[in-house]
Amino acid sequence: MHAIASLWGIATKYLLYNTGKTIGSIDTKTENQQILFRNVGTRMEPMYDKPELVEVDDVDDPFGYRQHIIVVDWNEDGLNDVLTLDKDRQYTYYERYQAQDGLLHLRFGYNLRYEDGAVITQVSIHPWDNYLCACDWDGDGDWDLLVGIGQRMGIVFLENVGDLKQPVFRRPRRILANGKPIAHSTHCMRPFAVDWDNTGKLDILSGSESGWLHLFRRAILSIEQEEC
């Protein structure tokens, strides 16, 4: 990734798996672009094709400055979609669909909103980088959001109080570990929700600028009642 960073700027990796010819892909966060590396090998012996830009139909500048993406089947139609922050730092859903040319494309879906109708923005959570994770944290069958932020502000939880078809979110609340905000990184932390111990409950695995990975088991986690 050093060569990528030297050419395009800051790079982060996001690995995904598909059932088609593209078995694994890596995207990198550049200054305002997303780069896709198609795996033309196998899962066990990956070999990546030359990089290509990720484009969104009819949107000239779909990705915000230094913003990453997450890949998730947001509308559960069997195709991987994209969640990101757009050039105006608004939380945005780009839908993957089969276009008339028979290929899979991305198109603008909608901006994510709070339950009062306001668009979710980076500033409404924290002006530093927002690192997103989509998961069903509360186990009610829809997508919630975990957001890692900087300045030792930790990880916040945006509860989906709508549903899969019409998601709307509560304002952010901090996730606590042993009753205290998670603050293991000054710059920013990127959370991943995973059932680490096969308990049926999601834990949080998070990296930080120190290079360490931090595991927070669900048993010590709680959600602050007061909104940020």
Tab-separated table of C-alpha atoms in Angstrom:
chain	number	residue	atom	x	y	z
A	1	MET	CA	0.000	0.000	0.000
A	2	HIS	CA	3.012	2.318	0.257
A	3	ALA	CA	3.056	2.744	-3.535
A	4	ILE	CA	-0.666	3.527	-3.479
A	5	ALA	CA	-0.213	6.165	-0.809
A	6	SER	CA	2.671	7.760	-2.683
A	7	LEU	CA	0.543	8.046	-5.827
A	8	TRP	CA	-2.902	8.870	-4.466
A	9	GLY	CA	-2.630	9.879	-0.815
A	10	ILE	CA	-3.860	8.234	2.372
A	11	ALA	CA	-4.876	4.600	1.811
A	12	THR	CA	-7.026	2.270	3.884
A	13	LYS	CA	-7.984	-1.266	2.975
A	14	TYR	CA	-11.416	-2.867	2.982
A	15	LEU	CA	-11.674	-6.517	2.022
A	16	LEU	CA	-14.898	-7.947	0.621
A	17	TYR	CA	-15.991	-11.217	-0.881
A	18	ASN	CA	-18.394	-11.851	-3.731
A	19	THR	CA	-19.735	-15.013	-5.320
A	20	GLY	CA	-18.855	-13.961	-8.874
A	21	LYS	CA	-15.555	-13.608	-10.675
A	22	THR	CA	-14.447	-10.858	-8.305
A	23	ILE	CA	-13.781	-13.022	-5.261
A	24	GLY	CA	-12.067	-10.372	-3.217
A	25	SER	CA	-11.504	-6.664	-3.659
A	26	ILE	CA	-9.635	-3.939	-1.858
A	27	ASP	CA	-10.592	-0.302	-1.933
A	28	THR	CA	-8.312	2.477	-0.809
A	29	LYS	CA	-9.213	5.846	0.642
A	30	THR	CA	-7.492	8.474	-1.489
A	31	GLU	CA	-7.899	12.223	-1.431
A	32	ASN	CA	-11.379	12.105	-3.006
A	33	GLN	CA	-11.457	8.830	-4.932
A	34	GLN	CA	-12.032	5.165	-4.267
A	35	ILE	CA	-9.831	2.609	-5.992
A	36	LEU	CA	-10.937	-0.978	-6.671
A	37	PHE	CA	-8.529	-3.887	-7.105
A	38	ARG	CA	-10.309	-6.886	-8.616
A	39	ASN	CA	-9.094	-10.294	-7.503
A	40	VAL	CA	-8.574	-12.287	-10.691
A	41	GLY	CA	-7.158	-15.172	-8.693
A	42	THR	CA	-8.806	-17.114	-5.896
A	43	ARG	CA	-9.426	-16.599	-2.202
A	44	MET	CA	-6.496	-18.867	-1.351
A	45	GLU	CA	-4.188	-17.482	-4.044
A	46	PRO	CA	-5.277	-13.893	-4.708
A	47	MET	CA	-3.898	-11.974	-7.664
A	48	TYR	CA	-5.079	-8.427	-8.234
A	49	ASP	CA	-5.747	-6.684	-11.511
A	50	LYS	CA	-4.717	-3.115	-12.225
A	51	PRO	CA	-6.562	-0.487	-10.122
A	52	GLU	CA	-9.726	1.141	-11.393
A	53	LEU	CA	-11.721	4.081	-10.112
A	54	VAL	CA	-15.047	3.428	-8.430
A	55	GLU	CA	-17.673	5.549	-10.188
A	56	VAL	CA	-21.292	6.418	-9.431
A	57	ASP	CA	-23.749	6.991	-12.277
A	58	ASP	CA	-24.650	10.659	-12.856
A	59	VAL	CA	-22.576	11.851	-9.870
A	60	ASP	CA	-19.380	13.668	-10.823
A	61	ASP	CA	-17.764	13.762	-7.384
A	62	PRO	CA	-19.404	11.059	-5.246
A	63	PHE	CA	-16.825	10.719	-2.481
A	64	GLY	CA	-15.773	13.273	0.089
A	65	TYR	CA	-12.233	14.393	0.799
A	66	ARG	CA	-10.333	11.665	2.698
A	67	GLN	CA	-13.489	9.632	3.259
A	68	HIS	CA	-13.558	5.852	3.270
A	69	ILE	CA	-16.405	3.570	2.256
A	70	ILE	CA	-18.060	0.502	3.691
A	71	VAL	CA	-19.494	-2.236	1.508
A	72	VAL	CA	-22.743	-3.776	2.705
A	73	ASP	CA	-25.934	-5.181	1.193
A	74	TRP	CA	-27.874	-2.236	2.636
A	75	ASN	CA	-31.215	-3.018	0.958
A	76	GLU	CA	-30.690	-6.794	1.164
A	77	ASP	CA	-31.244	-7.471	-2.539
A	78	GLY	CA	-28.177	-9.694	-2.838
A	79	LEU	CA	-25.866	-6.982	-4.235
A	80	ASN	CA	-23.174	-5.140	-2.308
A	81	ASP	CA	-23.945	-1.432	-1.889
A	82	VAL	CA	-21.770	1.413	-0.609
A	83	LEU	CA	-22.115	3.703	2.409
A	84	THR	CA	-19.838	6.713	2.604
A	85	LEU	CA	-19.662	10.449	3.196
A	86	ASP	CA	-20.124	12.502	0.037
A	87	LYS	CA	-18.289	15.683	-0.967
A	88	ASP	CA	-20.566	17.685	1.358
A	89	ARG	CA	-19.774	15.296	4.249
A	90	GLN	CA	-23.303	13.893	4.232
A	91	TYR	CA	-23.901	10.239	5.064
A	92	THR	CA	-24.825	8.714	1.704
A	93	TYR	CA	-26.100	5.382	0.400
A	94	TYR	CA	-25.090	4.382	-3.126
A	95	GLU	CA	-27.119	1.470	-4.494
A	96	ARG	CA	-25.622	-1.246	-6.671
A	97	TYR	CA	-27.846	-2.347	-9.534
A	98	GLN	CA	-27.743	-4.063	-12.907
A	99	ALA	CA	-27.729	-1.424	-15.635
A	100	GLN	CA	-28.980	-1.690	-19.199
A	101	ASP	CA	-25.508	-2.666	-20.363
A	102	GLY	CA	-25.822	-5.787	-18.215
A	103	LEU	CA	-23.060	-4.695	-15.851
A	104	LEU	CA	-23.317	-3.827	-12.183
A	105	HIS	CA	-23.210	-0.067	-11.527
A	106	LEU	CA	-23.572	2.245	-8.547
A	107	ARG	CA	-26.216	4.989	-8.373
A	108	PHE	CA	-27.281	7.515	-5.771
A	109	GLY	CA	-29.781	6.030	-3.346
A	110	TYR	CA	-30.395	8.613	-0.629
A	111	ASN	CA	-28.817	10.528	2.230
A	112	LEU	CA	-29.192	8.947	5.645
A	113	ARG	CA	-31.330	10.935	8.065
A	114	TYR	CA	-32.064	11.333	11.738
A	115	GLU	CA	-35.579	10.628	12.974
A	116	ASP	CA	-36.343	14.374	12.914
A	117	GLY	CA	-35.633	14.422	9.158
A	118	ALA	CA	-32.236	16.144	9.289
A	119	VAL	CA	-29.503	14.669	7.095
A	120	ILE	CA	-26.735	12.927	9.042
A	121	THR	CA	-23.504	14.837	8.489
A	122	GLN	CA	-19.953	14.510	9.692
A	123	VAL	CA	-20.244	17.761	11.651
A	124	SER	CA	-23.384	16.544	13.440
A	125	ILE	CA	-21.276	13.747	14.938
A	126	HIS	CA	-17.729	15.113	15.030
A	127	PRO	CA	-15.688	17.275	12.618
A	128	TRP	CA	-12.836	14.757	12.514
A	129	ASP	CA	-12.918	11.682	10.259
A	130	ASN	CA	-15.954	9.455	10.769
A	131	TYR	CA	-15.273	5.721	10.366
A	132	LEU	CA	-18.490	3.800	9.733
A	133	CYS	CA	-19.561	0.272	10.568
A	134	ALA	CA	-23.005	-1.072	9.607
A	135	CYS	CA	-24.342	-3.838	11.831
A	136	ASP	CA	-27.479	-4.950	13.650
A	137	TRP	CA	-26.113	-3.939	17.034
A	138	ASP	CA	-29.392	-4.170	18.946
A	139	GLY	CA	-30.566	-7.364	17.232
A	140	ASP	CA	-33.879	-6.010	15.928
A	141	GLY	CA	-33.330	-6.989	12.292
A	142	ASP	CA	-32.205	-3.695	10.719
A	143	TRP	CA	-28.929	-1.874	10.065
A	144	ASP	CA	-27.557	0.315	12.854
A	145	LEU	CA	-24.347	2.341	12.639
A	146	LEU	CA	-21.219	2.412	14.772
A	147	VAL	CA	-19.000	5.416	14.096
A	148	GLY	CA	-15.399	5.773	15.207
A	149	ILE	CA	-14.256	9.354	15.676
A	150	GLY	CA	-11.106	11.235	16.646
A	151	GLN	CA	-9.895	13.497	19.447
A	152	ARG	CA	-10.313	10.572	21.870
A	153	MET	CA	-14.085	10.832	21.476
A	154	GLY	CA	-14.335	7.076	20.933
A	155	ILE	CA	-17.145	5.171	19.228
A	156	VAL	CA	-20.758	6.278	18.985
A	157	PHE	CA	-23.931	4.324	18.245
A	158	LEU	CA	-26.645	5.475	15.846
A	159	GLU	CA	-29.710	3.329	16.442
A	160	ASN	CA	-31.963	2.658	13.472
A	161	VAL	CA	-35.454	3.426	14.763
A	162	GLY	CA	-36.986	2.902	11.311
A	163	ASP	CA	-36.610	-0.346	9.397
A	164	LEU	CA	-34.668	-1.850	6.502
A	165	LYS	CA	-36.747	-0.128	3.826
A	166	GLN	CA	-37.015	3.261	5.544
A	167	PRO	CA	-34.083	3.642	7.948
A	168	VAL	CA	-33.976	6.676	10.241
A	169	PHE	CA	-31.586	7.074	13.145
A	170	ARG	CA	-31.442	8.403	16.673
A	171	ARG	CA	-28.800	11.002	17.406
A	172	PRO	CA	-25.422	9.493	18.378
A	173	ARG	CA	-24.769	8.070	21.830
A	174	ARG	CA	-21.354	7.008	23.086
A	175	ILE	CA	-20.508	3.343	23.546
A	176	LEU	CA	-18.989	2.754	26.974
A	177	ALA	CA	-16.514	0.091	28.086
A	178	ASN	CA	-16.762	-0.670	31.800
A	179	GLY	CA	-18.856	2.481	32.110
A	180	LYS	CA	-16.321	4.792	30.472
A	181	PRO	CA	-16.038	6.175	26.897
A	182	ILE	CA	-13.700	4.231	24.628
A	183	ALA	CA	-10.691	6.470	24.008
A	184	HIS	CA	-7.695	4.422	22.914
A	185	SER	CA	-6.723	6.560	19.919
A	186	THR	CA	-6.083	10.292	19.612
A	187	HIS	CA	-6.482	10.447	15.851
A	188	CYS	CA	-9.244	8.045	14.888
A	189	MET	CA	-10.377	4.475	15.363
A	190	ARG	CA	-12.219	2.231	12.933
A	191	PRO	CA	-14.701	-0.162	14.574
A	192	PHE	CA	-15.767	-3.547	13.258
A	193	ALA	CA	-18.679	-5.451	14.766
A	194	VAL	CA	-17.993	-9.177	15.039
A	195	ASP	CA	-19.212	-12.041	17.204
A	196	TRP	CA	-15.676	-12.821	18.355
A	197	ASP	CA	-16.521	-15.601	20.841
A	198	ASN	CA	-19.617	-17.041	19.128
A	199	THR	CA	-21.873	-15.880	21.950
A	200	GLY	CA	-24.614	-14.607	19.667
A	201	LYS	CA	-23.763	-11.004	20.605
A	202	LEU	CA	-21.645	-8.575	18.601
A	203	ASP	CA	-18.322	-7.423	20.051
A	204	ILE	CA	-16.182	-4.551	18.751
A	205	LEU	CA	-12.768	-4.976	17.166
A	206	SER	CA	-11.033	-1.668	16.544
A	207	GLY	CA	-7.718	-0.534	15.180
A	208	SER	CA	-5.894	2.651	16.049
A	209	GLU	CA	-2.957	4.756	14.917
A	210	SER	CA	-0.728	2.893	17.390
A	211	GLY	CA	-0.889	-0.178	15.150
A	212	TRP	CA	-2.617	-2.277	17.816
A	213	LEU	CA	-5.968	-4.027	17.473
A	214	HIS	CA	-8.325	-3.642	20.434
A	215	LEU	CA	-11.089	-6.120	21.288
A	216	PHE	CA	-14.036	-4.945	23.376
A	217	ARG	CA	-16.258	-7.845	24.418
A	218	ARG	CA	-19.972	-7.205	24.577
A	219	ALA	CA	-20.124	-8.104	28.268
A	220	ILE	CA	-18.296	-4.885	29.218
A	221	LEU	CA	-20.051	-2.630	26.696
A	222	SER	CA	-23.040	-0.375	27.274
A	223	ILE	CA	-24.605	2.644	25.587
A	224	GLU	CA	-24.738	6.066	27.167
A	225	GLN	CA	-28.364	7.153	27.544
A	226	GLU	CA	-27.684	10.816	26.857
A	227	GLU	CA	-27.278	11.788	23.202
A	228	CYS	CA	-24.050	13.489	22.178
